[in-house]
Coordinates of C-alpha atoms in Angstrom, one line a residue:
M291 CA 78.3 71.5 122.5
V292 CA 75.1 69.8 121.3
L293 CA 73.2 73.1 121.5
A294 CA 75.9 74.8 119.5
R295 CA 75.7 72.2 116.8
I296 CA 72.0 72.5 116.7
G297 CA 72.3 76.2 116.4
I298 CA 74.8 75.9 113.5
F299 CA 72.6 73.3 111.8
A300 CA 69.5 75.6 112.2
T301 CA 71.4 78.5 110.7
L302 CA 72.6 76.5 107.8
L303 CA 69.0 75.2 107.2
L304 CA 67.6 78.7 107.3
S305 CA 70.3 79.9 104.9
F306 CA 69.6 77.0 102.5
A307 CA 65.9 77.7 102.7
S308 CA 66.4 81.4 102.0
S309 CA 68.7 80.7 99.0
A310 CA 66.2 78.1 97.7
M311 CA 63.4 80.7 97.8
A312 CA 65.5 83.3 95.9
K313 CA 64.6 83.8 92.3
D314 CA 66.3 85.0 89.1
F315 CA 63.8 87.0 87.1
P316 CA 64.6 87.1 83.4
V317 CA 64.1 90.6 81.9
G318 CA 64.6 91.3 78.2
F319 CA 66.4 94.4 76.8
F320 CA 66.4 95.4 73.1
G321 CA 67.6 98.3 71.1
P322 CA 70.1 99.0 68.3
L323 CA 73.5 97.8 69.5
S324 CA 75.1 98.1 66.0
G325 CA 74.6 100.2 62.9
P326 CA 74.0 104.0 62.5
A327 CA 71.7 104.3 65.5
A328 CA 73.9 102.2 67.8
A329 CA 74.4 105.0 70.4
Y330 CA 70.8 104.8 71.4
G331 CA 70.8 101.1 72.3
S332 CA 74.4 100.5 73.4
E333 CA 74.5 103.5 75.7
S334 CA 71.1 102.8 77.3
L335 CA 72.2 99.2 77.8
A336 CA 75.4 100.3 79.5
G337 CA 73.3 102.4 81.9
A338 CA 70.9 99.5 82.5
Q339 CA 73.8 97.2 83.3
L340 CA 75.3 99.5 85.9
A341 CA 71.8 99.8 87.5
L342 CA 71.6 96.0 87.4
E343 CA 74.8 95.6 89.4
E344 CA 73.4 97.8 92.2
I345 CA 69.9 96.1 92.0
N346 CA 71.4 92.6 92.2
A347 CA 73.5 93.6 95.2
G348 CA 70.3 93.5 97.4
Y349 CA 67.7 96.0 96.1
L350 CA 65.3 93.1 95.7
G351 CA 66.5 91.2 98.7
S352 CA 67.8 87.8 97.7
D353 CA 66.0 88.0 94.3
K354 CA 67.9 89.0 91.2
I355 CA 67.3 90.2 87.7
K356 CA 68.9 88.3 84.8
L357 CA 69.1 90.7 81.8
I358 CA 68.8 89.3 78.3
P359 CA 69.9 91.8 75.7
A360 CA 69.2 91.8 72.0
D361 CA 70.4 93.9 69.1
D362 CA 67.5 95.0 66.9
T363 CA 69.8 97.0 64.5
A364 CA 67.1 99.7 64.5
S365 CA 64.9 97.4 62.4
P366 CA 61.2 97.0 63.5
G367 CA 61.0 93.5 62.2
V368 CA 64.2 92.4 64.0
A369 CA 62.9 94.1 67.2
A370 CA 59.6 92.2 67.0
Q371 CA 61.4 88.9 66.4
A372 CA 63.8 89.5 69.3
V373 CA 61.1 90.2 71.8
Q374 CA 59.1 87.2 70.6
R375 CA 62.1 85.0 71.3
M376 CA 62.5 86.5 74.8
I377 CA 58.9 85.7 75.6
D378 CA 58.8 82.2 74.0
I379 CA 62.3 80.9 75.0
D380 CA 63.4 82.9 78.0
D381 CA 59.9 83.5 79.6
V382 CA 60.8 87.1 80.5
V383 CA 58.7 88.8 83.1
A384 CA 59.2 92.2 81.5
V385 CA 61.0 93.9 78.6
V386 CA 63.0 97.1 78.7
G387 CA 63.0 98.7 75.2
G388 CA 63.1 99.9 72.7
S389 CA 65.5 102.7 72.0
T390 CA 63.8 103.9 68.7
S391 CA 60.1 104.6 68.2
A392 CA 59.8 102.3 65.2
G393 CA 61.3 99.3 67.0
T394 CA 59.3 100.0 70.1
A395 CA 56.0 100.1 68.0
A396 CA 56.8 96.7 66.5
A397 CA 57.6 95.2 69.9
I398 CA 54.4 96.6 71.5
E399 CA 52.3 94.3 69.4
V400 CA 54.2 91.3 70.7
T401 CA 54.2 92.2 74.4
K402 CA 50.6 93.3 74.4
E403 CA 49.5 89.9 72.9
A404 CA 51.6 88.0 75.5
K405 CA 50.6 90.3 78.4
V406 CA 54.2 91.1 79.2
P407 CA 55.0 94.6 80.6
Q408 CA 57.2 96.7 78.3
L409 CA 59.1 99.8 79.6
S410 CA 60.9 102.0 77.0
P411 CA 63.8 104.3 78.1
L412 CA 63.9 106.4 74.9
A413 CA 61.0 106.0 72.4
V414 CA 59.0 109.3 72.1
D415 CA 56.4 108.8 69.4
S416 CA 53.1 110.0 70.8
A417 CA 51.2 107.3 69.0
L418 CA 52.8 104.7 71.2
T419 CA 50.6 105.7 74.2
L420 CA 47.5 107.0 72.4
A421 CA 45.9 103.6 72.4
N422 CA 46.2 103.4 76.2
N423 CA 47.9 100.0 76.0
P424 CA 47.9 98.6 79.5
W425 CA 51.2 96.7 79.0
F426 CA 53.4 99.6 77.7
A427 CA 54.9 102.6 79.5
R428 CA 58.0 104.8 79.0
I429 CA 60.2 107.0 81.1
A430 CA 60.8 109.4 78.1
Q431 CA 58.3 112.2 77.5
S432 CA 56.2 112.0 74.4
S433 CA 57.1 113.6 71.1
T434 CA 54.2 116.0 71.6
T435 CA 55.8 117.3 74.8
W436 CA 59.2 117.5 73.2
A437 CA 57.9 119.5 70.3
E438 CA 55.7 121.8 72.3
R439 CA 58.5 122.6 74.8
T440 CA 60.8 123.4 71.9
A441 CA 58.4 125.7 70.2
E442 CA 57.7 127.5 73.5
W443 CA 61.4 127.8 74.2
L444 CA 62.1 129.4 70.8
K445 CA 59.3 131.9 71.1
K446 CA 59.6 132.8 74.8
D447 CA 63.3 132.2 75.7
K448 CA 65.0 133.0 72.4
G449 CA 62.6 135.6 71.0
A450 CA 62.3 133.8 67.7
K451 CA 59.7 134.9 65.3
S452 CA 60.1 132.1 62.7
A453 CA 61.4 128.6 62.1
Y454 CA 62.0 126.2 59.3
L455 CA 61.5 122.4 59.9
L456 CA 63.6 119.6 58.5
V457 CA 62.0 116.3 59.3
R458 CA 63.0 112.7 59.1
N459 CA 60.2 111.0 57.2
D460 CA 59.3 108.2 59.7
N461 CA 57.4 107.7 62.9
F462 CA 60.1 109.5 64.9
G463 CA 60.3 112.7 62.9
I464 CA 56.7 113.2 61.6
P465 CA 54.9 113.2 65.0
L466 CA 57.5 115.7 66.3
A467 CA 57.1 118.0 63.3
D468 CA 53.3 117.8 63.5
A469 CA 53.2 118.7 67.2
F470 CA 55.7 121.5 66.7
E471 CA 53.7 122.9 63.8
K472 CA 50.5 122.9 65.9
K473 CA 52.1 124.6 68.9
A474 CA 53.9 127.1 66.7
K475 CA 50.6 128.2 65.2
E476 CA 49.0 128.4 68.6
I477 CA 51.8 130.7 70.1
G478 CA 52.4 132.8 66.9
L479 CA 55.7 131.3 65.8
E480 CA 55.8 131.5 62.0
L481 CA 56.7 128.3 60.2
K482 CA 58.5 129.4 57.0
G483 CA 58.6 125.9 55.6
K484 CA 58.9 122.2 56.2
I485 CA 60.8 119.5 54.3
A486 CA 60.6 115.8 55.0
Y487 CA 63.7 113.8 54.0
E488 CA 64.2 110.1 53.7
P489 CA 66.1 108.3 56.5
T490 CA 68.7 107.1 54.0
S491 CA 69.5 110.6 52.8
R492 CA 73.1 111.9 53.2
E493 CA 73.3 114.8 50.7
F494 CA 71.4 117.8 52.0
R495 CA 72.9 120.8 50.2
P496 CA 69.9 121.4 47.8
T497 CA 67.5 121.2 50.8
L498 CA 69.7 123.5 52.9
A499 CA 69.8 126.0 50.1
T500 CA 66.0 126.1 50.0
V501 CA 65.9 126.6 53.8
A502 CA 68.4 129.4 53.7
S503 CA 66.5 131.3 51.0
A504 CA 63.5 131.5 53.4
K505 CA 65.7 133.3 56.0
P506 CA 64.2 131.7 59.2
D507 CA 65.3 132.8 62.7
Y508 CA 66.0 129.2 63.5
I509 CA 66.3 125.9 61.6
V510 CA 64.7 123.0 63.6
L511 CA 65.7 119.4 62.8
W512 CA 63.6 116.4 63.9
G513 CA 65.9 113.5 63.0
Y514 CA 68.8 111.3 64.1
Y515 CA 72.3 112.3 65.0
T516 CA 73.9 111.1 61.8
E517 CA 71.7 113.4 59.6
A518 CA 72.2 116.3 62.1
G519 CA 75.9 116.0 61.9
L520 CA 75.9 116.0 58.1
M521 CA 73.5 118.9 57.9
A522 CA 75.6 121.0 60.4
K523 CA 78.7 120.2 58.4
Q524 CA 77.2 121.0 55.0
M525 CA 75.6 124.2 56.3
A526 CA 79.0 125.4 57.4
E527 CA 80.5 124.5 54.0
M528 CA 77.7 126.5 52.4
Q529 CA 78.2 129.5 54.8
I530 CA 74.7 129.1 56.1
K531 CA 74.7 130.6 59.6
F532 CA 71.2 130.4 61.0
P533 CA 70.9 129.0 64.5
F534 CA 70.4 125.3 64.3
Y535 CA 68.4 123.1 66.7
V536 CA 69.2 119.4 66.5
G537 CA 67.3 117.8 69.3
S538 CA 69.0 115.1 71.4
A539 CA 71.8 114.9 68.8
I540 CA 73.7 117.7 70.6
G541 CA 74.5 115.3 73.5
I542 CA 75.9 112.5 71.2
D543 CA 79.7 112.2 70.6
Q544 CA 79.1 110.9 67.1
Y545 CA 77.1 114.0 66.1
R546 CA 80.0 116.2 67.2
E547 CA 82.5 114.0 65.4
I548 CA 80.5 114.1 62.1
A549 CA 79.8 117.8 62.3
G550 CA 83.3 118.8 63.5
P551 CA 83.7 122.5 64.4
S552 CA 80.3 123.3 62.8
A553 CA 78.6 121.7 65.8
E554 CA 79.6 124.7 67.9
G555 CA 76.6 126.9 68.9
T556 CA 73.9 124.3 68.0
Y557 CA 71.0 123.8 70.4
G558 CA 69.1 120.7 71.5
L559 CA 66.6 119.3 74.0
L560 CA 68.0 116.3 75.8
Y561 CA 66.6 113.4 77.7
Y562 CA 69.1 114.1 80.4
L563 CA 72.2 116.2 81.1
A564 CA 74.7 115.1 83.7
G565 CA 75.0 117.7 86.5
S566 CA 71.6 119.2 85.8
I567 CA 69.7 117.2 88.5
E568 CA 70.6 118.6 91.9
T569 CA 69.2 115.7 94.0
D570 CA 71.0 113.0 96.0
A571 CA 70.1 110.4 93.4
G572 CA 71.3 112.7 90.6
K573 CA 74.6 113.5 92.3
K574 CA 75.3 109.9 93.3
F575 CA 74.7 108.6 89.8
V576 CA 77.2 111.0 88.2
Q577 CA 79.7 110.4 90.9
K578 CA 79.5 106.6 90.5
W579 CA 79.7 106.8 86.7
N580 CA 82.7 109.1 87.0
E581 CA 84.5 106.7 89.4
R582 CA 83.8 103.7 87.1
Y583 CA 84.3 105.2 83.6
H584 CA 86.3 108.4 84.3
R585 CA 83.8 110.5 82.4
T586 CA 80.3 111.9 82.8
P587 CA 77.3 109.7 81.7
T588 CA 75.5 110.4 78.5
Q589 CA 71.8 111.1 78.2
Y590 CA 71.1 107.6 77.0
E591 CA 73.2 106.0 79.8
G592 CA 71.2 108.0 82.3
M593 CA 67.9 106.9 80.8
G594 CA 68.9 103.2 80.6
Y595 CA 69.9 103.4 84.3
D596 CA 66.6 104.9 85.3
A597 CA 64.5 102.5 83.2
M598 CA 66.1 99.6 85.0
Y599 CA 65.5 101.1 88.4
V600 CA 61.9 102.1 87.6
L601 CA 61.3 98.4 86.7
A602 CA 63.1 97.1 89.8
D603 CA 61.2 99.5 92.0
A604 CA 58.0 98.2 90.6
M605 CA 59.1 94.6 91.2
K606 CA 60.1 95.5 94.8
R607 CA 56.7 97.0 95.5
A608 CA 55.0 94.0 93.8
A609 CA 57.0 91.6 96.1
A610 CA 55.9 93.6 99.2
K611 CA 52.3 93.4 98.2
G612 CA 52.3 89.6 97.7
G613 CA 54.5 88.5 94.8
I614 CA 56.3 89.3 91.6
S615 CA 54.5 88.4 88.3
K616 CA 54.0 89.9 84.9
Q617 CA 50.7 91.4 86.0
T618 CA 51.9 92.8 89.3
I619 CA 55.0 94.3 87.7
R620 CA 52.7 96.0 85.1
D621 CA 50.5 97.3 87.9
E622 CA 53.3 98.8 89.9
I623 CA 55.0 100.4 86.8
F624 CA 51.8 102.3 86.3
N625 CA 51.7 103.2 90.0
T626 CA 55.1 104.9 89.8
K627 CA 54.9 108.4 91.3
A628 CA 57.7 110.8 91.7
F629 CA 60.4 108.1 91.6
Q630 CA 63.6 109.8 92.5
G631 CA 65.7 108.7 89.5
A632 CA 69.2 109.8 88.5
T633 CA 67.7 111.8 85.6
G634 CA 65.1 113.5 87.9
P635 CA 61.8 112.6 89.4
I636 CA 59.7 110.2 87.2
T637 CA 55.9 109.8 87.3
I638 CA 54.2 107.3 85.0
L639 CA 50.8 108.6 83.9
S640 CA 47.6 106.5 83.3
N641 CA 48.3 106.2 79.6
G642 CA 51.9 105.1 80.0
D643 CA 53.5 108.5 79.4
A644 CA 56.0 110.1 81.8
Q645 CA 56.4 113.3 83.6
R646 CA 60.0 114.3 84.2
P647 CA 62.4 117.2 83.6
L648 CA 63.9 118.0 80.2
P649 CA 67.2 120.0 79.8
M650 CA 67.6 122.4 76.9
A651 CA 71.3 122.8 76.1
E652 CA 73.8 124.5 73.8
L653 CA 77.2 123.4 72.5
V654 CA 79.7 125.9 73.8
D655 CA 83.5 125.5 73.4
G656 CA 82.9 121.8 72.5
K657 CA 80.9 121.1 75.7
V658 CA 77.2 120.7 76.2
K659 CA 76.1 123.5 78.5
L660 CA 72.7 123.7 80.2
D661 CA 70.5 126.5 78.8
I662 CA 67.4 125.9 80.9
L663 CA 65.9 122.9 82.7
L664 CA 62.2 122.5 81.6
K665 CA 60.1 121.0 84.3

């Protein structure tokens, strides 16, 4: 009886010691959760939250991640302020975000100064990694890669001889357009024109008339889903029938709602397309999302899910090597090689860029259909 009591006491003592050693690590998340770009932030946050449930069920042993989200409303100033609060008040060990290039660029200045690792699920502006900032990485490929792959796809896969660029005049659209133009010249794809529009623009008919008069094989848009939807709708009203490439907008419900039937037949390069990743991780993610939400995950939900897992995997490796800290998390993020994510294998390069697959898709009968998976 005495031995039994001693055994029970020892077990309780070990259990108490184990729980006492467990830690909750605060991690910030920021992106637009409201406003015209809300799909980027709210959907990537939803993916991150599902991943967090799984991670906190034992992926880090007894340790857990406490997620601290913030709405930056797609405003760079708000993003910087939100991240500063996370660092000063919540003492976050890492930040996941942002969901737009402008917000991410503003936050980078804060995380770099504080030496807090920042991992973006969606920001693509090539300038974000050109400075080789040791505290910033992303799981999205750079705008240069996106633009080059699109130009090559048009030329080689679609047999296009010419294109006309419509460009959002900010640090999302301009780098994409510049990289596309450079690659187009290199491969012999004629650029019939380029028009930069202001992000607040909503009336595009005069612009579209100019584009139509040039008679390009394809119209290529580098902008947000709101503008893409309005352009597709106004093109249909004007009886402009050139093939239309709208980037990641093709995978967003709001784009299809704004464009209506005119969205049919448009093309886009996505961050991720559910069902295109034929790996165990890819299949399990889609299955779990379907079971939970009774629908397939969006591209941003997939990217948010994988961003959280890439971070957690870095923390897990850091713990195995001696301890979790801002520095060791940073080190292990940059050591990420062929991580088997839901959206495909992810490798973080020495400058913080990522290597991963990109699905090119077409909207057919109201559904996003894979055209080709670019690896």
